[in-house]
mmCIF file of C-alpha atoms in Angstrom:
data_model
loop_
_atom_site.group_PDB
_atom_site.id
_atom_site.type_symbol
_atom_site.label_atom_id
_atom_site.label_comp_id
_atom_site.label_asym_id
_atom_site.label_seq_id
_atom_site.Cartn_x
_atom_site.Cartn_y
_atom_site.Cartn_z
ATOM 1 C CA MET B 679 21.234 -8.608 -22.410
ATOM 2 C CA ARG B 680 21.178 -11.636 -20.142
ATOM 3 C CA ASP B 681 20.216 -9.249 -17.305
ATOM 4 C CA VAL B 682 16.828 -8.111 -18.693
ATOM 5 C CA ALA B 683 15.027 -10.065 -15.963
ATOM 6 C CA LYS B 684 17.188 -8.301 -13.344
ATOM 7 C CA VAL B 685 17.189 -4.692 -14.571
ATOM 8 C CA GLY B 686 14.694 -4.479 -17.434
ATOM 9 C CA GLY B 687 15.234 -3.965 -21.128
ATOM 10 C CA LYS B 688 16.303 -0.326 -21.120
ATOM 11 C CA ASN B 689 18.862 -0.706 -18.349
ATOM 12 C CA ALA B 690 20.250 -3.917 -19.843
ATOM 13 C CA SER B 691 20.633 -2.142 -23.189
ATOM 14 C CA LEU B 692 22.414 0.770 -21.533
ATOM 15 C CA GLY B 693 24.778 -1.699 -19.887
ATOM 16 C CA GLU B 694 25.486 -3.251 -23.280
ATOM 17 C CA MET B 695 26.168 0.179 -24.756
ATOM 18 C CA ILE B 696 28.537 1.144 -21.949
ATOM 19 C CA GLY B 697 30.327 -2.205 -22.131
ATOM 20 C CA ALA B 698 30.664 -2.361 -25.919
ATOM 21 C CA LEU B 699 30.927 1.248 -27.039
ATOM 22 C CA THR B 700 33.168 2.841 -24.419
ATOM 23 C CA ALA B 701 36.252 1.159 -25.894
ATOM 24 C CA LEU B 702 35.273 2.580 -29.287
ATOM 25 C CA GLY B 703 35.192 6.115 -27.910
ATOM 26 C CA VAL B 704 31.411 6.452 -27.688
ATOM 27 C CA ARG B 705 30.523 8.159 -24.420
ATOM 28 C CA VAL B 706 27.390 6.815 -22.746
ATOM 29 C CA PRO B 707 26.478 8.538 -19.460
ATOM 30 C CA GLY B 708 27.138 6.263 -16.514
ATOM 31 C CA GLY B 709 24.966 5.486 -13.553
ATOM 32 C CA PHE B 710 23.395 2.531 -11.816
ATOM 33 C CA ALA B 711 20.181 0.550 -11.728
ATOM 34 C CA THR B 712 18.041 -0.897 -8.992
ATOM 35 C CA THR B 713 16.978 -4.491 -9.502
ATOM 36 C CA ALA B 714 13.657 -6.141 -10.160
ATOM 37 C CA HIS B 715 14.309 -8.085 -6.957
ATOM 38 C CA ALA B 716 14.523 -4.809 -4.994
ATOM 39 C CA TYR B 717 11.254 -3.691 -6.592
ATOM 40 C CA ARG B 718 9.534 -6.936 -5.598
ATOM 41 C CA GLU B 719 10.908 -6.681 -2.045
ATOM 42 C CA PHE B 720 9.559 -3.135 -1.873
ATOM 43 C CA LEU B 721 6.092 -4.266 -2.993
ATOM 44 C CA GLY B 722 6.232 -7.219 -0.594
ATOM 45 C CA GLN B 723 6.340 -4.926 2.423
ATOM 46 C CA GLY B 724 3.177 -5.099 4.476
ATOM 47 C CA GLY B 725 1.449 -7.153 1.793
ATOM 48 C CA LEU B 726 1.308 -4.273 -0.686
ATOM 49 C CA ASP B 727 1.741 -6.716 -3.580
ATOM 50 C CA VAL B 728 -1.257 -8.749 -2.363
ATOM 51 C CA ARG B 729 -3.425 -5.621 -1.993
ATOM 52 C CA ILE B 730 -2.471 -4.573 -5.531
ATOM 53 C CA SER B 731 -3.221 -8.015 -6.974
ATOM 54 C CA THR B 732 -6.568 -8.182 -5.189
ATOM 55 C CA LYS B 733 -7.549 -4.719 -6.406
ATOM 56 C CA LEU B 734 -6.541 -5.474 -10.013
ATOM 57 C CA ALA B 735 -8.277 -8.871 -10.049
ATOM 58 C CA ALA B 736 -11.612 -7.154 -9.418
ATOM 59 C CA LEU B 737 -11.052 -4.418 -12.021
ATOM 60 C CA ASP B 738 -12.876 -4.147 -15.344
ATOM 61 C CA VAL B 739 -10.348 -2.134 -17.389
ATOM 62 C CA ASP B 740 -13.030 -1.217 -19.904
ATOM 63 C CA ASP B 741 -14.746 0.820 -17.170
ATOM 64 C CA VAL B 742 -12.642 3.957 -17.610
ATOM 65 C CA ALA B 743 -13.751 5.557 -14.343
ATOM 66 C CA ALA B 744 -12.961 2.406 -12.356
ATOM 67 C CA LEU B 745 -9.601 2.082 -14.147
ATOM 68 C CA ALA B 746 -8.669 5.667 -13.270
ATOM 69 C CA ALA B 747 -9.746 5.293 -9.640
ATOM 70 C CA THR B 748 -7.992 1.964 -9.174
ATOM 71 C CA GLY B 749 -4.768 3.136 -10.805
ATOM 72 C CA ALA B 750 -4.714 6.298 -8.687
ATOM 73 C CA GLU B 751 -5.323 4.308 -5.510
ATOM 74 C CA ILE B 752 -2.514 1.836 -6.262
ATOM 75 C CA ARG B 753 -0.089 4.625 -7.191
ATOM 76 C CA GLY B 754 -0.966 6.340 -3.915
ATOM 77 C CA TRP B 755 -0.220 3.171 -1.963
ATOM 78 C CA ILE B 756 3.162 2.843 -3.657
ATOM 79 C CA LYS B 757 4.129 6.461 -3.065
ATOM 80 C CA ALA B 758 3.100 6.184 0.600
ATOM 81 C CA THR B 759 5.223 3.066 1.198
ATOM 82 C CA ALA B 760 8.756 3.691 2.400
ATOM 83 C CA PHE B 761 11.599 1.999 0.597
ATOM 84 C CA PRO B 762 13.259 -0.808 2.544
ATOM 85 C CA PRO B 763 16.195 0.716 4.447
ATOM 86 C CA ALA B 764 18.748 -1.403 2.562
ATOM 87 C CA LEU B 765 17.460 -0.152 -0.808
ATOM 88 C CA GLU B 766 17.354 3.482 0.277
ATOM 89 C CA ASP B 767 20.846 3.253 1.782
ATOM 90 C CA ALA B 768 22.232 1.606 -1.369
ATOM 91 C CA VAL B 769 20.701 4.287 -3.612
ATOM 92 C CA ARG B 770 22.038 7.098 -1.428
ATOM 93 C CA GLU B 771 25.524 5.556 -1.402
ATOM 94 C CA ALA B 772 25.549 4.995 -5.168
ATOM 95 C CA LEU B 773 24.410 8.597 -5.736
ATOM 96 C CA ARG B 774 27.232 9.864 -3.520
ATOM 97 C CA ARG B 775 29.745 7.809 -5.506
ATOM 98 C CA MET B 776 28.344 9.235 -8.748
ATOM 99 C CA ALA B 777 28.424 12.801 -7.412
ATOM 100 C CA LYS B 778 32.012 12.681 -6.137
ATOM 101 C CA GLY B 779 31.226 15.535 -3.749
ATOM 102 C CA GLN B 780 29.518 17.668 -6.406
ATOM 103 C CA GLU B 781 25.875 18.603 -6.965
ATOM 104 C CA ILE B 782 24.764 16.520 -9.956
ATOM 105 C CA ALA B 783 21.600 16.105 -11.960
ATOM 106 C CA VAL B 784 20.412 12.653 -12.937
ATOM 107 C CA ALA B 785 17.754 11.053 -15.063
ATOM 108 C CA VAL B 786 15.591 8.622 -13.114
ATOM 109 C CA ARG B 787 14.397 6.196 -15.768
ATOM 110 C CA SER B 788 11.980 3.302 -15.735
ATOM 111 C CA SER B 789 13.020 -0.033 -17.148
ATOM 112 C CA ALA B 790 10.474 -2.854 -17.143
ATOM 113 C CA THR B 791 11.342 -6.528 -17.196
ATOM 114 C CA ALA B 792 8.793 -6.923 -20.005
ATOM 115 C CA GLU B 793 9.812 -4.297 -22.571
ATOM 116 C CA ASP B 794 10.048 -4.926 -26.294
ATOM 117 C CA LEU B 795 8.939 -8.536 -26.417
ATOM 118 C CA PRO B 796 8.164 -10.113 -29.799
ATOM 119 C CA GLU B 797 4.449 -10.195 -29.011
ATOM 120 C CA ALA B 798 4.134 -6.863 -27.166
ATOM 121 C CA SER B 799 5.987 -3.616 -26.561
ATOM 122 C CA PHE B 800 5.809 -2.080 -23.113
ATOM 123 C CA ALA B 801 8.409 0.592 -23.858
ATOM 124 C CA GLY B 802 7.404 4.151 -23.078
ATOM 125 C CA GLN B 803 4.547 3.228 -20.754
ATOM 126 C CA GLN B 804 6.296 4.116 -17.519
ATOM 127 C CA GLU B 805 7.708 7.426 -16.347
ATOM 128 C CA THR B 806 11.151 8.973 -16.687
ATOM 129 C CA PHE B 807 12.247 12.107 -14.819
ATOM 130 C CA LEU B 808 15.032 14.381 -16.026
ATOM 131 C CA ASN B 809 17.344 16.828 -14.240
ATOM 132 C CA VAL B 810 16.617 15.459 -10.777
ATOM 133 C CA THR B 811 18.931 16.827 -8.073
ATOM 134 C CA GLY B 812 19.316 15.891 -4.422
ATOM 135 C CA GLU B 813 18.905 12.542 -2.748
ATOM 136 C CA ALA B 814 15.390 13.216 -1.455
ATOM 137 C CA ASN B 815 14.200 14.248 -4.920
ATOM 138 C CA VAL B 816 15.824 11.193 -6.503
ATOM 139 C CA LEU B 817 14.080 8.896 -4.028
ATOM 140 C CA ALA B 818 10.759 10.653 -4.682
ATOM 141 C CA ALA B 819 11.277 10.221 -8.437
ATOM 142 C CA MET B 820 12.014 6.528 -7.867
ATOM 143 C CA HIS B 821 8.687 6.212 -6.037
ATOM 144 C CA ASP B 822 7.004 7.863 -9.019
ATOM 145 C CA VAL B 823 8.803 5.522 -11.436
ATOM 146 C CA PHE B 824 7.734 2.465 -9.445
ATOM 147 C CA ALA B 825 4.168 3.770 -9.190
ATOM 148 C CA SER B 826 4.055 4.388 -12.940
ATOM 149 C CA LEU B 827 3.856 0.644 -13.578
ATOM 150 C CA PHE B 828 0.243 1.137 -12.506
ATOM 151 C CA ASN B 829 -0.719 4.090 -14.649
ATOM 152 C CA ASP B 830 -4.036 3.590 -16.422
ATOM 153 C CA ARG B 831 -2.630 2.797 -19.873
ATOM 154 C CA ALA B 832 -0.085 0.293 -18.495
ATOM 155 C CA ILE B 833 -2.732 -1.559 -16.481
ATOM 156 C CA ALA B 834 -5.101 -1.736 -19.459
ATOM 157 C CA TYR B 835 -2.333 -2.740 -21.878
ATOM 158 C CA ARG B 836 -1.225 -5.654 -19.693
ATOM 159 C CA VAL B 837 -4.814 -6.877 -19.417
ATOM 160 C CA HIS B 838 -5.441 -6.578 -23.169
ATOM 161 C CA GLN B 839 -2.151 -8.341 -23.946
ATOM 162 C CA GLY B 840 -2.860 -11.124 -21.428
ATOM 163 C CA PHE B 841 0.086 -10.351 -19.132
ATOM 164 C CA ASP B 842 -0.068 -11.076 -15.419
ATOM 165 C CA HIS B 843 0.455 -7.780 -13.586
ATOM 166 C CA SER B 844 2.695 -9.419 -10.998
ATOM 167 C CA ALA B 845 4.967 -10.898 -13.675
ATOM 168 C CA VAL B 846 6.262 -7.454 -14.675
ATOM 169 C CA ALA B 847 8.752 -5.679 -12.417
ATOM 170 C CA LEU B 848 10.538 -2.351 -12.656
ATOM 171 C CA SER B 849 14.113 -1.276 -12.332
ATOM 172 C CA ALA B 850 14.944 2.374 -11.784
ATOM 173 C CA GLY B 851 17.934 3.479 -13.827
ATOM 174 C CA LEU B 852 19.786 6.511 -12.527
ATOM 175 C CA GLN B 853 22.013 8.086 -15.121
ATOM 176 C CA HIS B 854 24.113 11.254 -15.267
ATOM 177 C CA MET B 855 22.412 14.051 -17.181
ATOM 178 C CA VAL B 856 24.433 15.409 -20.071
#
């Protein structure tokens, strides 16, 4: 659980489960997680993080139409931004190790660095995609997971809870489907 800031609450909990329960015979599907650092590097490309912050600073989240338009615009920016080559290469390599030459299906799960805090619960606000096959589809699902940090309800919730948007990062957890 000391890795929540690196891989988010869900992925840290899965790591705990794998580490503690495997020896007891409990089978938890394996996989890997991207880091919050990788997410921040991704958003740092071309000043995307600054554009997002500027857009959100001017937003009145109680204006539902403006919230929807702003969220859609930010999600579009994220989906249109290529992953840094090192991140994409690392994900492809890790998927190949998981697949061991087979066609596999994975869950691409979101894990926020601010989930399940004593004063707020962010769990369930971001997207998860099940039965994803193929490297290109996994990378597209990762884009969707990263973009989901800026869905309308997540943006509004952070504002209403007094959380700085830039203080929350995402990790994508990729886990074998059962």
